[in-house]
Amino acid sequence: MISQERLDKVLLKVEKPARYIGHEQNIYTKEKSDVKATFAFAFPDIYDVGMSHLGLHILYNLLNEENDIYCERVFTPWVDMEEQMRDNNIPLYSLESKTPIKEFDFVGFTLQYEMSYTNILSMIDLSDIPLETVDRGEDDPFIIAGGPCAYNPEPLADIIDFFVIGESEETILKVMRKYIEGKENGLSRKEFLESIVNIDGIYVPSFYKVDYNEDNTIKETIPLKEEYPIKIKKVIQKNLDDTYFPKKMIIPYIETVHDRVILEIFRGCTRGCRFCQAGMIYRPVRERSVDSLISLAKELIEVTGHEEISLSSLSTSDYSQLETLVTSLISEFKDKKIGLSLPSLRLDSFSLEMIQEIQKVRKTGLTFAPEAGTQRLRDVINKGINEEDLITSVRDAFGMGWSTVKLYFMIGLPTETEEDLYGIKDLAYKVKEEFFNLPREKMKGSLKITTSASCFVPKAFTPFQWYPQDTIEEFKEKQDYLKSIIKDRKITYNTHDAKVSFLEAVFARGDRKVSQVLIEAYKNGAKFDGWRDQFKYDVWMDAFEKLEIDPHFYANRQREYEEILPWDFIDIGVTKQFLIKENEKAQKGELTPNCQVSCSGCGITKDFKGGIC
């Protein structure tokens, strides 16, 4: 344990010491002598971001409710704190007991964003644990990882000891039980890994060899023993009402990204947007019942004191009992002035009257995501909404008193033309016109439209996984074009850094070879790559050049359907044939109906029945 006296000396010199002190309300404290296994939940970003992550609260409480397991938290120290820790020889430590991370049995990372990978290395390095799995010994903790980015685990294959693919509530408990049993029986590091390799969802990279063709594409992924599974099958929780959800959440001392109660109302999405990885990997849709959600909301408000409830899902307005749920929550909490927020709303499936009722407590802006500027391109990506949906929605919203609107688009989508780009400007201007077409007495506040255009990143397990990403130069041209035509003081135009999106695409579709690039870049200063002021593009390019690996091979290359992709050994339930069919329909601009309208035959019902499936 690191003494408080040592910590106090450095905490006085950093920007936000509350990130590093722990002791918040609703944490767990246990005596190490009373537990048989310890787990450090590691979020590879700063405390302010990580404490807003629902998965942290779920696993933290799930593991700690087991009497013989102790889960503590650790986050990436910001650059000022890391400097102090290195200067004062303080290793990375857990918030609850101030125990060096190296002393834990497991260090579990959640992979939410590819550009946080160097933070994983930073945290491992600060813990004095070898960066590569091959160099770790019997006394080192197991470095494990899960989350959406684990669906292509290969870029981290040299670093992570094993991955949990899918929803981990049951899997992580099975792993911990196996570890406790193996510890009592004196199993070695490798013997423990062999004891869990056949649990659904567990992938141990060191148990597999990858052979490559002369053109650097993958020839074959080979298990090193017959008993190692050839396919890794994701894990899902079939019934969310029976699935663990925490009845208390830690209350941070400082403001975080989301200071509110988060209620997960369902998992999955029925829409089938062709660019969206989450919509494919989280199938099938499974809902929590209204009664269960109301009960959870009461308990969480009671133990947290938060003044807002956020309904969490991929597409909140697709919850089958949304009106009943919202009405019940408003009725339950209106006297306590508890606000309600509904992120992830769609234009074609929500009632503005409902939103107006919600925002009687606390009014915010409205956010819409048309994604593309023309109907043709929205059909290509299977967005399933039209311009009239947007215009009608904003017209009604303005008429009810809203004046702040955010519009989200992507550039670089498959088949995009200049006309599609112009459509972004055209749509933003049409939204503006709707406001000024109102009678003067109905105009409330000052109109503010924010138009954001992110760079399309092709992801694994989507119909666009074969598609080449635009080059940095092409993105820059498109960004400059939009900047030149969006000239209105009521409309703010925001762009994303194309270089960051390029690196994201490399790691989203990378293979094992990029693991070494990751390590090389980290050793030369790459860290907090998702933070604009910390991103060091030249460091990355130097690493690729030194290791003679071409990043454009991963980001900007068209793949053929016959090519073996780095993630093909993972079974998500959605078939490759379905993804190919969707890609072909995209080229023709053909829509696939919402799963609630008719089954699209994606293959998920074969092994992953649940919810509407």
mmCIF file with all atom_site columns, C-alpha atoms in Angstrom, residues 15-108:
data_model
loop_
_atom_site.group_PDB
_atom_site.id
_atom_site.type_symbol
_atom_site.label_atom_id
_atom_site.label_alt_id
_atom_site.label_comp_id
_atom_site.label_asym_id
_atom_site.label_entity_id
_atom_site.label_seq_id
_atom_site.pdbx_PDB_ins_code
_atom_site.Cartn_x
_atom_site.Cartn_y
_atom_site.Cartn_z
_atom_site.occupancy
_atom_site.B_iso_or_equiv
_atom_site.pdbx_formal_charge
_atom_site.auth_seq_id
_atom_site.auth_comp_id
_atom_site.auth_asym_id
_atom_site.auth_atom_id
_atom_site.pdbx_PDB_model_num
ATOM 1  C CA . GLU A 1 15  ? -4.562  19.978  -11.557 1.00 0.00 ? 15  GLU A CA 1
ATOM 2  C CA . LYS A 1 16  ? -7.369  17.801  -10.144 1.00 0.00 ? 16  LYS A CA 1
ATOM 3  C CA . PRO A 1 17  ? -6.190  15.827  -7.102  1.00 0.00 ? 17  PRO A CA 1
ATOM 4  C CA . ALA A 1 18  ? -9.715  14.456  -6.547  1.00 0.00 ? 18  ALA A CA 1
ATOM 5  C CA . ARG A 1 19  ? -9.111  12.178  -9.536  1.00 0.00 ? 19  ARG A CA 1
ATOM 6  C CA . TYR A 1 20  ? -6.588  10.205  -7.493  1.00 0.00 ? 20  TYR A CA 1
ATOM 7  C CA . ILE A 1 21  ? -7.792  10.089  -3.883  1.00 0.00 ? 21  ILE A CA 1
ATOM 8  C CA . GLY A 1 22  ? -10.732 7.632   -3.850  1.00 0.00 ? 22  GLY A CA 1
ATOM 9  C CA . HIS A 1 23  ? -12.890 7.546   -0.675  1.00 0.00 ? 23  HIS A CA 1
ATOM 10 C CA . GLU A 1 24  ? -16.067 8.459   -2.594  1.00 0.00 ? 24  GLU A CA 1
ATOM 11 C CA . GLN A 1 25  ? -19.544 7.516   -1.407  1.00 0.00 ? 25  GLN A CA 1
ATOM 12 C CA . ASN A 1 26  ? -20.716 3.954   -2.286  1.00 0.00 ? 26  ASN A CA 1
ATOM 13 C CA . ILE A 1 27  ? -17.247 2.433   -2.776  1.00 0.00 ? 27  ILE A CA 1
ATOM 14 C CA . TYR A 1 28  ? -16.350 -0.992  -1.409  1.00 0.00 ? 28  TYR A CA 1
ATOM 15 C CA . THR A 1 29  ? -13.578 -1.519  1.134   1.00 0.00 ? 29  THR A CA 1
ATOM 16 C CA . LYS A 1 30  ? -12.446 -5.021  2.034   1.00 0.00 ? 30  LYS A CA 1
ATOM 17 C CA . GLU A 1 31  ? -9.623  -6.609  3.958   1.00 0.00 ? 31  GLU A CA 1
ATOM 18 C CA . LYS A 1 32  ? -7.229  -8.321  1.546   1.00 0.00 ? 32  LYS A CA 1
ATOM 19 C CA . SER A 1 33  ? -6.902  -11.235 3.981   1.00 0.00 ? 33  SER A CA 1
ATOM 20 C CA . ASP A 1 34  ? -10.639 -11.936 3.586   1.00 0.00 ? 34  ASP A CA 1
ATOM 21 C CA . VAL A 1 35  ? -10.585 -12.359 -0.214  1.00 0.00 ? 35  VAL A CA 1
ATOM 22 C CA . LYS A 1 36  ? -9.213  -14.993 -2.566  1.00 0.00 ? 36  LYS A CA 1
ATOM 23 C CA . ALA A 1 37  ? -8.928  -12.951 -5.774  1.00 0.00 ? 37  ALA A CA 1
ATOM 24 C CA . THR A 1 38  ? -8.336  -9.278  -6.579  1.00 0.00 ? 38  THR A CA 1
ATOM 25 C CA . PHE A 1 39  ? -9.385  -7.440  -9.717  1.00 0.00 ? 39  PHE A CA 1
ATOM 26 C CA . ALA A 1 40  ? -8.385  -3.941  -10.832 1.00 0.00 ? 40  ALA A CA 1
ATOM 27 C CA . PHE A 1 41  ? -10.987 -2.476  -13.190 1.00 0.00 ? 41  PHE A CA 1
ATOM 28 C CA . ALA A 1 42  ? -8.819  -0.323  -15.468 1.00 0.00 ? 42  ALA A CA 1
ATOM 29 C CA . PHE A 1 43  ? -10.344 2.429   -17.571 1.00 0.00 ? 43  PHE A CA 1
ATOM 30 C CA . PRO A 1 44  ? -7.793  3.693   -20.137 1.00 0.00 ? 44  PRO A CA 1
ATOM 31 C CA . ASP A 1 45  ? -8.691  7.365   -19.856 1.00 0.00 ? 45  ASP A CA 1
ATOM 32 C CA . ILE A 1 46  ? -8.960  9.967   -17.123 1.00 0.00 ? 46  ILE A CA 1
ATOM 33 C CA . TYR A 1 47  ? -11.223 9.586   -14.080 1.00 0.00 ? 47  TYR A CA 1
ATOM 34 C CA . ASP A 1 48  ? -13.675 12.220  -15.366 1.00 0.00 ? 48  ASP A CA 1
ATOM 35 C CA . VAL A 1 49  ? -14.412 10.094  -18.440 1.00 0.00 ? 49  VAL A CA 1
ATOM 36 C CA . GLY A 1 50  ? -14.180 6.631   -16.885 1.00 0.00 ? 50  GLY A CA 1
ATOM 37 C CA . MET A 1 51  ? -16.516 7.299   -13.979 1.00 0.00 ? 51  MET A CA 1
ATOM 38 C CA . SER A 1 52  ? -19.303 8.011   -16.493 1.00 0.00 ? 52  SER A CA 1
ATOM 39 C CA . HIS A 1 53  ? -18.976 4.524   -18.002 1.00 0.00 ? 53  HIS A CA 1
ATOM 40 C CA . LEU A 1 54  ? -21.900 2.262   -17.067 1.00 0.00 ? 54  LEU A CA 1
ATOM 41 C CA . GLY A 1 55  ? -19.881 -0.931  -17.602 1.00 0.00 ? 55  GLY A CA 1
ATOM 42 C CA . LEU A 1 56  ? -17.507 0.116   -14.818 1.00 0.00 ? 56  LEU A CA 1
ATOM 43 C CA . HIS A 1 57  ? -20.339 0.443   -12.317 1.00 0.00 ? 57  HIS A CA 1
ATOM 44 C CA . ILE A 1 58  ? -21.857 -2.891  -13.373 1.00 0.00 ? 58  ILE A CA 1
ATOM 45 C CA . LEU A 1 59  ? -18.679 -4.976  -13.067 1.00 0.00 ? 59  LEU A CA 1
ATOM 46 C CA . TYR A 1 60  ? -17.386 -3.120  -10.014 1.00 0.00 ? 60  TYR A CA 1
ATOM 47 C CA . ASN A 1 61  ? -20.518 -3.914  -8.027  1.00 0.00 ? 61  ASN A CA 1
ATOM 48 C CA . LEU A 1 62  ? -21.003 -7.372  -9.523  1.00 0.00 ? 62  LEU A CA 1
ATOM 49 C CA . LEU A 1 63  ? -17.526 -8.519  -8.470  1.00 0.00 ? 63  LEU A CA 1
ATOM 50 C CA . ASN A 1 64  ? -17.635 -6.844  -5.077  1.00 0.00 ? 64  ASN A CA 1
ATOM 51 C CA . GLU A 1 65  ? -20.898 -8.521  -4.158  1.00 0.00 ? 65  GLU A CA 1
ATOM 52 C CA . GLU A 1 66  ? -18.887 -11.758 -4.157  1.00 0.00 ? 66  GLU A CA 1
ATOM 53 C CA . ASN A 1 67  ? -17.479 -12.071 -0.637  1.00 0.00 ? 67  ASN A CA 1
ATOM 54 C CA . ASP A 1 68  ? -14.153 -13.586 -1.711  1.00 0.00 ? 68  ASP A CA 1
ATOM 55 C CA . ILE A 1 69  ? -13.426 -11.154 -4.593  1.00 0.00 ? 69  ILE A CA 1
ATOM 56 C CA . TYR A 1 70  ? -12.276 -7.537  -4.295  1.00 0.00 ? 70  TYR A CA 1
ATOM 57 C CA . CYS A 1 71  ? -12.583 -5.194  -7.280  1.00 0.00 ? 71  CYS A CA 1
ATOM 58 C CA . GLU A 1 72  ? -10.940 -1.758  -7.166  1.00 0.00 ? 72  GLU A CA 1
ATOM 59 C CA . ARG A 1 73  ? -10.676 1.010   -9.758  1.00 0.00 ? 73  ARG A CA 1
ATOM 60 C CA . VAL A 1 74  ? -7.795  2.589   -11.636 1.00 0.00 ? 74  VAL A CA 1
ATOM 61 C CA . PHE A 1 75  ? -7.735  5.235   -14.374 1.00 0.00 ? 75  PHE A CA 1
ATOM 62 C CA . THR A 1 76  ? -5.075  6.737   -16.627 1.00 0.00 ? 76  THR A CA 1
ATOM 63 C CA . PRO A 1 77  ? -3.344  9.558   -14.745 1.00 0.00 ? 77  PRO A CA 1
ATOM 64 C CA . TRP A 1 78  ? -3.359  12.838  -16.636 1.00 0.00 ? 78  TRP A CA 1
ATOM 65 C CA . VAL A 1 79  ? 0.046   14.006  -17.877 1.00 0.00 ? 79  VAL A CA 1
ATOM 66 C CA . ASP A 1 80  ? 0.720   16.176  -14.818 1.00 0.00 ? 80  ASP A CA 1
ATOM 67 C CA . MET A 1 81  ? 0.062   13.298  -12.400 1.00 0.00 ? 81  MET A CA 1
ATOM 68 C CA . GLU A 1 82  ? 2.075   10.810  -14.447 1.00 0.00 ? 82  GLU A CA 1
ATOM 69 C CA . GLU A 1 83  ? 5.044   13.163  -14.386 1.00 0.00 ? 83  GLU A CA 1
ATOM 70 C CA . GLN A 1 84  ? 4.798   13.454  -10.601 1.00 0.00 ? 84  GLN A CA 1
ATOM 71 C CA . MET A 1 85  ? 4.446   9.687   -10.178 1.00 0.00 ? 85  MET A CA 1
ATOM 72 C CA . ARG A 1 86  ? 7.511   8.975   -12.280 1.00 0.00 ? 86  ARG A CA 1
ATOM 73 C CA . ASP A 1 87  ? 9.573   11.707  -10.596 1.00 0.00 ? 87  ASP A CA 1
ATOM 74 C CA . ASN A 1 88  ? 8.643   10.398  -7.145  1.00 0.00 ? 88  ASN A CA 1
ATOM 75 C CA . ASN A 1 89  ? 8.826   6.694   -7.984  1.00 0.00 ? 89  ASN A CA 1
ATOM 76 C CA . ILE A 1 90  ? 5.125   6.087   -7.238  1.00 0.00 ? 90  ILE A CA 1
ATOM 77 C CA . PRO A 1 91  ? 3.650   3.138   -9.159  1.00 0.00 ? 91  PRO A CA 1
ATOM 78 C CA . LEU A 1 92  ? 0.103   3.174   -10.523 1.00 0.00 ? 92  LEU A CA 1
ATOM 79 C CA . TYR A 1 93  ? -2.253  2.327   -7.673  1.00 0.00 ? 93  TYR A CA 1
ATOM 80 C CA . SER A 1 94  ? -5.892  1.492   -7.023  1.00 0.00 ? 94  SER A CA 1
ATOM 81 C CA . LEU A 1 95  ? -8.192  4.209   -5.691  1.00 0.00 ? 95  LEU A CA 1
ATOM 82 C CA . GLU A 1 96  ? -9.818  2.165   -2.930  1.00 0.00 ? 96  GLU A CA 1
ATOM 83 C CA . SER A 1 97  ? -6.812  0.778   -1.011  1.00 0.00 ? 97  SER A CA 1
ATOM 84 C CA . LYS A 1 98  ? -3.899  2.571   -2.727  1.00 0.00 ? 98  LYS A CA 1
ATOM 85 C CA . THR A 1 99  ? -2.449  -0.846  -3.631  1.00 0.00 ? 99  THR A CA 1
ATOM 86 C CA . PRO A 1 100 ? 0.084   -0.960  -6.497  1.00 0.00 ? 100 PRO A CA 1
ATOM 87 C CA . ILE A 1 101 ? -1.640  -2.458  -9.543  1.00 0.00 ? 101 ILE A CA 1
ATOM 88 C CA . LYS A 1 102 ? 1.173   -4.975  -9.955  1.00 0.00 ? 102 LYS A CA 1
ATOM 89 C CA . GLU A 1 103 ? -0.068  -6.689  -6.767  1.00 0.00 ? 103 GLU A CA 1
ATOM 90 C CA . PHE A 1 104 ? -3.508  -7.522  -8.194  1.00 0.00 ? 104 PHE A CA 1
ATOM 91 C CA . ASP A 1 105 ? -4.416  -10.921 -9.666  1.00 0.00 ? 105 ASP A CA 1
ATOM 92 C CA . PHE A 1 106 ? -6.184  -9.358  -12.668 1.00 0.00 ? 106 PHE A CA 1
ATOM 93 C CA . VAL A 1 107 ? -6.052  -5.998  -14.403 1.00 0.00 ? 107 VAL A CA 1
ATOM 94 C CA . GLY A 1 108 ? -9.119  -5.710  -16.605 1.00 0.00 ? 108 GLY A CA 1
#
